[in-house]
Amino acid sequence: MTAQGKVIITCAVTGAIHTPSMSPHLPVSASEVSDAALGAIEAGAAVVHLHARDASDGRPDQSVDAFRPILGVIKQASDAVLNITTGGAPTMTVAERIQPARHYQPELASLNMGTMNFGLFPMLDRYEAQLKHQWERDYLGNKNIVFRNTFGDVEEIMVTLGANGTRFEFECYDTSHLYNLKYFFDRGLVKGPLFIQTVFGLMGGIGAHPDDVLHMKRTADRLFGDNYRWSVLGAGRNQLPIAAIAAAMGGHVRVGLEDNLWAGKGRLAESNAQQVRAARQIIEGLGLEIATPEEAREILALKGADQVRI
């Protein structure tokens, strides 16, 4: 089987949606994030999607310094593809969000493909009694979050990071985001193979019904033909069902505590590695093979780990 026939597992280790009071297993400190990433890599993740947090209270931290110890430890101990977020948190400015990827020049950086309402507030009712920090209540209770990703914002990130050879995990939360990406692709600001991460089940974006998955895949096929590689992200309990659908259709998968805190009904996932192993079991149960980091680089046409500024 060639590398092109293998399945890339991305693990999103901590993110900025869930807050630390929701789960004792959510990585917060730099050492927790790097240890969690290395565990996920050992379990089979070829790509680790990285955020940083303030160790004192767990709030998202998009400073260059916050990423330094995380990236250094992972790079020294593994050959995994490092994917730095430019999403940061939906309450941050684009100038804040782009800082670490601009500085470290990773092989991959996430790029959200459209402005959207971002509805975290339904989680407040479930978790309010256990929240330890006021910032968590303010963040989760905010019904007015607009996650800004204008055409100007997206172009700035594409041009700035593209000049360093960084390629993108294009996060598409709805059909319009695929059309936005087509606009930039037709203008030549990004080139294939595009790595398109279709996101399902986050309030403000497309739903998580199998029909929604098929619709996004059909639309991407029509817009990009063979110039893209498809991956899926299912939020919460949708994580593994959607991973299974995509893997069976020839797609790649993303798992991790950024997207889902659970390992089953009423059971918190104890690690990112646990979720990677669950996805791997599905993939291998379908008679498929997971991609190594080097195979992921080949599939996504990445510049190579030696070109990263870490």
mmCIF file of C-alpha atoms in Angstrom:
data_model
loop_
_atom_site.group_PDB
_atom_site.id
_atom_site.type_symbol
_atom_site.label_atom_id
_atom_site.label_comp_id
_atom_site.label_asym_id
_atom_site.label_seq_id
_atom_site.Cartn_x
_atom_site.Cartn_y
_atom_site.Cartn_z
ATOM 1 C CA MET A 1 0.000 0.000 0.000
ATOM 2 C CA THR A 2 1.395 3.427 -0.927
ATOM 3 C CA ALA A 3 1.444 6.332 1.514
ATOM 4 C CA GLN A 4 -1.445 7.840 -0.437
ATOM 5 C CA GLY A 5 -3.639 4.961 0.684
ATOM 6 C CA LYS A 6 -2.959 5.394 4.385
ATOM 7 C CA VAL A 7 -4.986 7.261 6.987
ATOM 8 C CA ILE A 8 -3.509 10.253 8.811
ATOM 9 C CA ILE A 9 -4.549 10.568 12.446
ATOM 10 C CA THR A 10 -4.303 14.130 13.750
ATOM 11 C CA CYS A 11 -4.533 14.623 17.502
ATOM 12 C CA ALA A 12 -5.688 18.024 18.795
ATOM 13 C CA VAL A 13 -4.284 17.923 22.292
ATOM 14 C CA THR A 14 -5.915 20.712 24.312
ATOM 15 C CA GLY A 15 -7.518 23.458 22.185
ATOM 16 C CA ALA A 16 -9.428 26.462 23.476
ATOM 17 C CA ILE A 17 -13.028 25.288 23.644
ATOM 18 C CA HIS A 18 -12.993 23.197 26.792
ATOM 19 C CA THR A 19 -11.888 24.728 30.065
ATOM 20 C CA PRO A 20 -9.749 22.976 32.700
ATOM 21 C CA SER A 21 -12.548 22.595 35.252
ATOM 22 C CA MET A 22 -14.430 20.350 32.830
ATOM 23 C CA SER A 23 -11.930 17.498 33.036
ATOM 24 C CA PRO A 24 -8.890 16.729 35.191
ATOM 25 C CA HIS A 25 -7.353 15.087 32.119
ATOM 26 C CA LEU A 26 -7.286 18.226 29.917
ATOM 27 C CA PRO A 27 -3.629 19.263 29.490
ATOM 28 C CA VAL A 28 -2.895 22.767 30.758
ATOM 29 C CA SER A 29 0.797 23.321 31.566
ATOM 30 C CA ALA A 30 3.474 23.124 28.871
ATOM 31 C CA SER A 31 4.740 19.825 30.231
ATOM 32 C CA GLU A 32 1.225 18.372 30.296
ATOM 33 C CA VAL A 33 0.611 19.427 26.688
ATOM 34 C CA SER A 34 3.926 18.046 25.433
ATOM 35 C CA ASP A 35 3.522 14.796 27.398
ATOM 36 C CA ALA A 36 -0.009 14.395 26.041
ATOM 37 C CA ALA A 37 1.220 15.010 22.497
ATOM 38 C CA LEU A 38 4.001 12.440 22.838
ATOM 39 C CA GLY A 39 1.522 9.890 24.187
ATOM 40 C CA ALA A 40 -0.742 10.519 21.203
ATOM 41 C CA ILE A 41 2.182 10.146 18.796
ATOM 42 C CA GLU A 42 3.197 6.859 20.396
ATOM 43 C CA ALA A 43 -0.407 5.665 20.013
ATOM 44 C CA GLY A 44 -0.374 6.421 16.282
ATOM 45 C CA ALA A 45 -0.957 10.124 15.617
ATOM 46 C CA ALA A 46 1.190 11.408 12.754
ATOM 47 C CA VAL A 47 0.167 15.048 13.286
ATOM 48 C CA VAL A 48 -0.303 16.916 16.556
ATOM 49 C CA HIS A 49 -2.425 20.081 16.477
ATOM 50 C CA LEU A 50 -1.202 22.383 19.221
ATOM 51 C CA HIS A 51 -2.547 25.148 21.440
ATOM 52 C CA ALA A 52 -0.985 26.560 24.611
ATOM 53 C CA ARG A 53 -2.553 27.602 27.904
ATOM 54 C CA ASP A 54 -1.656 29.760 30.880
ATOM 55 C CA ALA A 55 -0.480 27.289 33.520
ATOM 56 C CA SER A 56 -1.954 29.368 36.362
ATOM 57 C CA ASP A 57 -5.623 29.145 35.363
ATOM 58 C CA GLY A 58 -5.785 27.268 32.066
ATOM 59 C CA ARG A 59 -6.937 30.112 29.845
ATOM 60 C CA PRO A 60 -5.745 30.008 26.191
ATOM 61 C CA ASP A 61 -2.327 31.626 25.663
ATOM 62 C CA GLN A 62 -1.237 32.448 22.120
ATOM 63 C CA SER A 63 2.131 34.001 22.990
ATOM 64 C CA VAL A 64 5.332 32.847 21.317
ATOM 65 C CA ASP A 65 6.871 32.035 24.702
ATOM 66 C CA ALA A 66 3.989 29.773 25.719
ATOM 67 C CA PHE A 67 4.643 27.480 22.749
ATOM 68 C CA ARG A 68 8.442 27.296 23.066
ATOM 69 C CA PRO A 69 8.713 24.521 25.685
ATOM 70 C CA ILE A 70 5.896 22.522 24.107
ATOM 71 C CA LEU A 71 7.406 22.522 20.630
ATOM 72 C CA GLY A 72 10.948 21.933 21.831
ATOM 73 C CA VAL A 73 10.101 18.816 23.825
ATOM 74 C CA ILE A 74 7.942 17.260 21.086
ATOM 75 C CA LYS A 75 10.476 17.923 18.342
ATOM 76 C CA GLN A 76 13.348 16.510 20.380
ATOM 77 C CA ALA A 77 11.474 13.317 21.224
ATOM 78 C CA SER A 78 9.577 12.541 18.006
ATOM 79 C CA ASP A 79 9.381 13.062 14.254
ATOM 80 C CA ALA A 80 5.676 13.957 14.265
ATOM 81 C CA VAL A 81 4.290 16.795 12.162
ATOM 82 C CA LEU A 82 3.769 19.872 14.346
ATOM 83 C CA ASN A 83 0.619 21.827 13.513
ATOM 84 C CA ILE A 84 0.336 25.205 15.276
ATOM 85 C CA THR A 85 -3.075 26.817 15.602
ATOM 86 C CA THR A 86 -3.849 30.217 14.117
ATOM 87 C CA GLY A 87 -7.353 29.881 15.569
ATOM 88 C CA GLY A 88 -6.138 30.445 19.118
ATOM 89 C CA ALA A 89 -9.369 31.236 20.900
ATOM 90 C CA PRO A 90 -12.408 32.790 19.185
ATOM 91 C CA THR A 91 -12.171 35.806 21.499
ATOM 92 C CA MET A 92 -8.634 36.712 20.330
ATOM 93 C CA THR A 93 -7.623 39.093 17.561
ATOM 94 C CA VAL A 94 -6.044 37.773 14.378
ATOM 95 C CA ALA A 95 -2.820 39.593 15.294
ATOM 96 C CA GLU A 96 -2.662 37.584 18.527
ATOM 97 C CA ARG A 97 -3.600 34.316 16.872
ATOM 98 C CA ILE A 98 -0.928 34.364 14.162
ATOM 99 C CA GLN A 99 2.078 35.047 16.426
ATOM 100 C CA PRO A 100 3.390 31.537 17.193
ATOM 101 C CA ALA A 101 3.002 30.148 13.666
ATOM 102 C CA ARG A 102 4.678 33.208 12.190
ATOM 103 C CA HIS A 103 7.602 32.837 14.595
ATOM 104 C CA TYR A 104 8.147 29.061 14.495
ATOM 105 C CA GLN A 105 7.325 28.499 10.798
ATOM 106 C CA PRO A 106 5.778 25.018 11.262
ATOM 107 C CA GLU A 107 5.078 22.506 8.526
ATOM 108 C CA LEU A 108 1.344 22.932 9.185
ATOM 109 C CA ALA A 109 -0.835 25.626 10.715
ATOM 110 C CA SER A 110 -4.596 25.573 11.115
ATOM 111 C CA LEU A 111 -6.588 28.201 9.226
ATOM 112 C CA ASN A 112 -10.279 28.819 9.824
ATOM 113 C CA MET A 113 -12.043 29.607 6.576
ATOM 114 C CA GLY A 114 -14.869 31.925 7.584
ATOM 115 C CA THR A 115 -16.337 34.249 10.183
ATOM 116 C CA MET A 116 -19.015 32.532 12.242
ATOM 117 C CA ASN A 117 -21.099 32.635 15.390
ATOM 118 C CA PHE A 118 -19.397 30.437 17.980
ATOM 119 C CA GLY A 119 -21.827 28.982 20.507
ATOM 120 C CA LEU A 120 -20.121 27.600 23.600
ATOM 121 C CA PHE A 121 -22.853 28.774 25.988
ATOM 122 C CA PRO A 122 -24.901 25.527 26.035
ATOM 123 C CA MET A 123 -22.022 23.982 27.988
ATOM 124 C CA LEU A 124 -22.427 26.446 30.855
ATOM 125 C CA ASP A 125 -25.538 24.755 32.255
ATOM 126 C CA ARG A 126 -23.774 21.410 32.388
ATOM 127 C CA TYR A 127 -20.553 22.599 33.982
ATOM 128 C CA GLU A 128 -21.309 25.802 35.906
ATOM 129 C CA ALA A 129 -21.301 24.189 39.349
ATOM 130 C CA GLN A 130 -17.797 22.808 38.893
ATOM 131 C CA LEU A 131 -16.091 25.814 37.258
ATOM 132 C CA LYS A 132 -13.172 27.011 39.382
ATOM 133 C CA HIS A 133 -12.275 30.239 37.568
ATOM 134 C CA GLN A 134 -14.354 33.294 36.769
ATOM 135 C CA TRP A 135 -12.862 33.495 33.278
ATOM 136 C CA GLU A 136 -14.424 30.097 32.524
ATOM 137 C CA ARG A 137 -17.912 31.376 33.417
ATOM 138 C CA ASP A 138 -17.418 34.560 31.406
ATOM 139 C CA TYR A 139 -16.101 32.619 28.412
ATOM 140 C CA LEU A 140 -18.662 29.836 28.340
ATOM 141 C CA GLY A 141 -21.575 32.138 29.127
ATOM 142 C CA ASN A 142 -20.849 34.548 26.275
ATOM 143 C CA LYS A 143 -23.648 34.389 23.686
ATOM 144 C CA ASN A 144 -22.051 37.108 21.555
ATOM 145 C CA ILE A 145 -18.849 35.441 20.372
ATOM 146 C CA VAL A 146 -18.193 36.070 16.698
ATOM 147 C CA PHE A 147 -15.169 34.105 15.516
ATOM 148 C CA ARG A 148 -13.675 36.572 13.080
ATOM 149 C CA ASN A 149 -12.065 35.204 9.918
ATOM 150 C CA THR A 150 -12.716 37.788 7.202
ATOM 151 C CA PHE A 151 -11.363 37.481 3.672
ATOM 152 C CA GLY A 152 -8.712 40.024 4.640
ATOM 153 C CA ASP A 153 -7.769 38.067 7.766
ATOM 154 C CA VAL A 154 -7.507 34.796 5.900
ATOM 155 C CA GLU A 155 -5.441 36.332 3.104
ATOM 156 C CA GLU A 156 -3.043 37.883 5.621
ATOM 157 C CA ILE A 157 -2.447 34.512 7.284
ATOM 158 C CA MET A 158 -2.051 32.725 3.946
ATOM 159 C CA VAL A 159 0.480 35.229 2.645
ATOM 160 C CA THR A 160 2.422 35.646 5.887
ATOM 161 C CA LEU A 161 2.794 31.965 6.737
ATOM 162 C CA GLY A 162 2.905 30.751 3.144
ATOM 163 C CA ALA A 163 6.054 32.805 2.592
ATOM 164 C CA ASN A 164 7.776 30.509 5.118
ATOM 165 C CA GLY A 165 6.635 27.308 3.413
ATOM 166 C CA THR A 166 3.963 26.545 5.990
ATOM 167 C CA ARG A 167 0.973 24.679 4.617
ATOM 168 C CA PHE A 168 -2.491 24.680 6.158
ATOM 169 C CA GLU A 169 -5.094 22.556 7.857
ATOM 170 C CA PHE A 170 -8.106 24.376 6.388
ATOM 171 C CA GLU A 171 -10.833 24.184 9.029
ATOM 172 C CA CYS A 172 -14.196 24.335 7.292
ATOM 173 C CA TYR A 173 -17.194 24.532 9.639
ATOM 174 C CA ASP A 174 -19.817 24.926 6.940
ATOM 175 C CA THR A 175 -20.378 24.744 3.197
ATOM 176 C CA SER A 176 -19.596 28.424 2.665
ATOM 177 C CA HIS A 177 -16.113 27.858 4.060
ATOM 178 C CA LEU A 178 -15.378 25.451 1.218
ATOM 179 C CA TYR A 179 -16.436 28.106 -1.267
ATOM 180 C CA ASN A 180 -14.262 30.675 0.524
ATOM 181 C CA LEU A 181 -11.295 28.335 0.155
ATOM 182 C CA LYS A 182 -12.108 27.859 -3.538
ATOM 183 C CA TYR A 183 -11.848 31.621 -3.998
ATOM 184 C CA PHE A 184 -8.308 31.676 -2.598
ATOM 185 C CA PHE A 185 -7.355 28.502 -4.458
ATOM 186 C CA ASP A 186 -8.505 29.955 -7.789
ATOM 187 C CA ARG A 187 -6.472 33.104 -7.102
ATOM 188 C CA GLY A 188 -3.362 31.004 -6.558
ATOM 189 C CA LEU A 189 -2.809 32.034 -2.948
ATOM 190 C CA VAL A 190 -2.785 28.368 -1.913
ATOM 191 C CA LYS A 191 -1.882 25.311 -3.926
ATOM 192 C CA GLY A 192 -2.873 21.666 -3.820
ATOM 193 C CA PRO A 193 -2.952 19.238 -2.303
ATOM 194 C CA LEU A 194 -5.139 21.173 0.126
ATOM 195 C CA PHE A 195 -5.591 19.585 3.553
ATOM 196 C CA ILE A 196 -9.272 20.205 4.282
ATOM 197 C CA GLN A 197 -10.534 19.529 7.810
ATOM 198 C CA THR A 198 -14.337 19.495 7.724
ATOM 199 C CA VAL A 199 -15.731 20.230 11.188
ATOM 200 C CA PHE A 200 -19.048 18.832 12.389
ATOM 201 C CA GLY A 201 -21.236 19.424 15.423
ATOM 202 C CA LEU A 202 -20.020 22.756 16.795
ATOM 203 C CA MET A 203 -22.846 25.233 17.437
ATOM 204 C CA GLY A 204 -22.664 27.900 14.734
ATOM 205 C CA GLY A 205 -21.412 25.479 12.077
ATOM 206 C CA ILE A 206 -22.836 22.542 10.157
ATOM 207 C CA GLY A 207 -24.416 19.675 12.096
ATOM 208 C CA ALA A 208 -23.123 16.163 12.661
ATOM 209 C CA HIS A 209 -25.664 14.078 10.761
ATOM 210 C CA PRO A 210 -24.179 11.595 8.259
ATOM 211 C CA ASP A 211 -25.936 13.577 5.518
ATOM 212 C CA ASP A 212 -23.943 16.643 6.585
ATOM 213 C CA VAL A 213 -20.706 14.677 6.252
ATOM 214 C CA LEU A 214 -21.659 13.433 2.799
ATOM 215 C CA HIS A 215 -22.730 16.911 1.721
ATOM 216 C CA MET A 216 -19.389 18.469 2.698
ATOM 217 C CA LYS A 217 -17.470 15.673 0.975
ATOM 218 C CA ARG A 218 -19.509 15.968 -2.231
ATOM 219 C CA THR A 219 -19.055 19.742 -2.256
ATOM 220 C CA ALA A 220 -15.292 19.483 -1.751
ATOM 221 C CA ASP A 221 -15.072 16.857 -4.504
ATOM 222 C CA ARG A 222 -16.899 19.130 -6.898
ATOM 223 C CA LEU A 223 -14.839 22.213 -6.025
ATOM 224 C CA PHE A 224 -11.360 20.694 -5.750
ATOM 225 C CA GLY A 225 -11.369 17.351 -7.554
ATOM 226 C CA ASP A 226 -8.163 15.479 -6.727
ATOM 227 C CA ASN A 227 -6.410 18.627 -5.436
ATOM 228 C CA TYR A 228 -7.272 18.018 -1.794
ATOM 229 C CA ARG A 229 -6.914 15.565 1.078
ATOM 230 C CA TRP A 230 -10.025 15.186 3.231
ATOM 231 C CA SER A 231 -10.106 14.877 7.016
ATOM 232 C CA VAL A 232 -12.913 15.110 9.563
ATOM 233 C CA LEU A 233 -13.387 16.464 13.055
ATOM 234 C CA GLY A 234 -16.493 15.446 14.987
ATOM 235 C CA ALA A 235 -17.221 17.457 18.134
ATOM 236 C CA GLY A 236 -18.093 15.706 21.377
ATOM 237 C CA ARG A 237 -19.859 12.381 21.099
ATOM 238 C CA ASN A 238 -19.773 12.722 17.308
ATOM 239 C CA GLN A 239 -16.010 12.199 17.226
ATOM 240 C CA LEU A 240 -15.711 8.484 16.555
ATOM 241 C CA PRO A 241 -18.904 7.945 14.502
ATOM 242 C CA ILE A 242 -17.811 10.632 12.067
ATOM 243 C CA ALA A 243 -14.240 9.316 12.057
ATOM 244 C CA ALA A 244 -15.605 5.909 11.097
ATOM 245 C CA ILE A 245 -17.687 7.359 8.244
ATOM 246 C CA ALA A 246 -14.738 9.288 6.856
ATOM 247 C CA ALA A 247 -12.221 6.472 7.163
ATOM 248 C CA ALA A 248 -14.590 4.145 5.310
ATOM 249 C CA MET A 249 -14.824 6.765 2.545
ATOM 250 C CA GLY A 250 -11.060 7.199 2.180
ATOM 251 C CA GLY A 251 -10.645 10.192 4.485
ATOM 252 C CA HIS A 252 -8.314 11.075 7.337
ATOM 253 C CA VAL A 253 -9.400 11.686 10.937
ATOM 254 C CA ARG A 254 -8.796 14.083 13.797
ATOM 255 C CA VAL A 255 -9.384 13.228 17.449
ATOM 256 C CA GLY A 256 -8.233 14.680 20.774
ATOM 257 C CA LEU A 257 -9.382 16.429 23.914
ATOM 258 C CA GLU A 258 -9.667 19.745 22.069
ATOM 259 C CA ASP A 259 -12.705 18.371 20.294
ATOM 260 C CA ASN A 260 -14.112 15.815 22.728
ATOM 261 C CA LEU A 261 -13.588 15.163 26.455
ATOM 262 C CA TRP A 262 -15.291 11.785 26.455
ATOM 263 C CA ALA A 263 -14.425 8.138 25.889
ATOM 264 C CA GLY A 264 -18.040 6.988 25.917
ATOM 265 C CA LYS A 265 -21.338 7.850 27.589
ATOM 266 C CA GLY A 266 -20.570 9.205 31.057
ATOM 267 C CA ARG A 267 -16.853 8.308 30.819
ATOM 268 C CA LEU A 268 -14.225 11.015 30.566
ATOM 269 C CA ALA A 269 -11.306 10.214 28.291
ATOM 270 C CA GLU A 270 -8.229 9.806 30.445
ATOM 271 C CA SER A 271 -5.789 10.904 27.745
ATOM 272 C CA ASN A 272 -5.424 11.979 24.149
ATOM 273 C CA ALA A 273 -3.670 8.682 23.494
ATOM 274 C CA GLN A 274 -6.839 6.830 24.495
ATOM 275 C CA GLN A 275 -8.766 8.602 21.750
ATOM 276 C CA VAL A 276 -6.018 7.973 19.191
ATOM 277 C CA ARG A 277 -6.079 4.277 20.032
ATOM 278 C CA ALA A 278 -9.867 4.217 19.595
ATOM 279 C CA ALA A 279 -9.592 5.861 16.162
ATOM 280 C CA ARG A 280 -6.772 3.532 15.202
ATOM 281 C CA GLN A 281 -8.898 0.528 16.140
ATOM 282 C CA ILE A 282 -11.634 1.733 13.781
ATOM 283 C CA ILE A 283 -9.175 2.380 10.953
ATOM 284 C CA GLU A 284 -7.430 -0.950 11.281
ATOM 285 C CA GLY A 285 -10.761 -2.706 11.759
ATOM 286 C CA LEU A 286 -11.673 -1.449 8.284
ATOM 287 C CA GLY A 287 -8.554 -3.121 6.906
ATOM 288 C CA LEU A 288 -6.722 0.208 6.530
ATOM 289 C CA GLU A 289 -3.334 1.337 7.789
ATOM 290 C CA ILE A 290 -2.373 4.481 9.672
ATOM 291 C CA ALA A 291 0.186 6.858 8.196
ATOM 292 C CA THR A 292 3.545 7.460 9.810
ATOM 293 C CA PRO A 293 4.735 11.079 10.141
ATOM 294 C CA GLU A 294 6.913 10.690 7.051
ATOM 295 C CA GLU A 295 4.004 9.263 5.082
ATOM 296 C CA ALA A 296 1.824 12.144 6.258
ATOM 297 C CA ARG A 297 4.453 14.556 4.954
ATOM 298 C CA GLU A 298 4.335 12.827 1.585
ATOM 299 C CA ILE A 299 0.538 12.818 1.445
ATOM 300 C CA LEU A 300 0.274 16.518 2.389
ATOM 301 C CA ALA A 301 3.382 17.700 0.473
ATOM 302 C CA LEU A 302 4.958 19.280 3.552
ATOM 303 C CA LYS A 303 8.331 21.013 3.606
ATOM 304 C CA GLY A 304 9.972 18.747 6.180
ATOM 305 C CA ALA A 305 10.773 18.904 9.883
ATOM 306 C CA ASP A 306 14.239 20.342 9.213
ATOM 307 C CA GLN A 307 12.591 23.508 7.872
ATOM 308 C CA VAL A 308 10.788 24.311 11.136
ATOM 309 C CA ARG A 309 12.252 27.076 13.285
ATOM 310 C CA ILE A 310 12.447 25.200 16.583
#
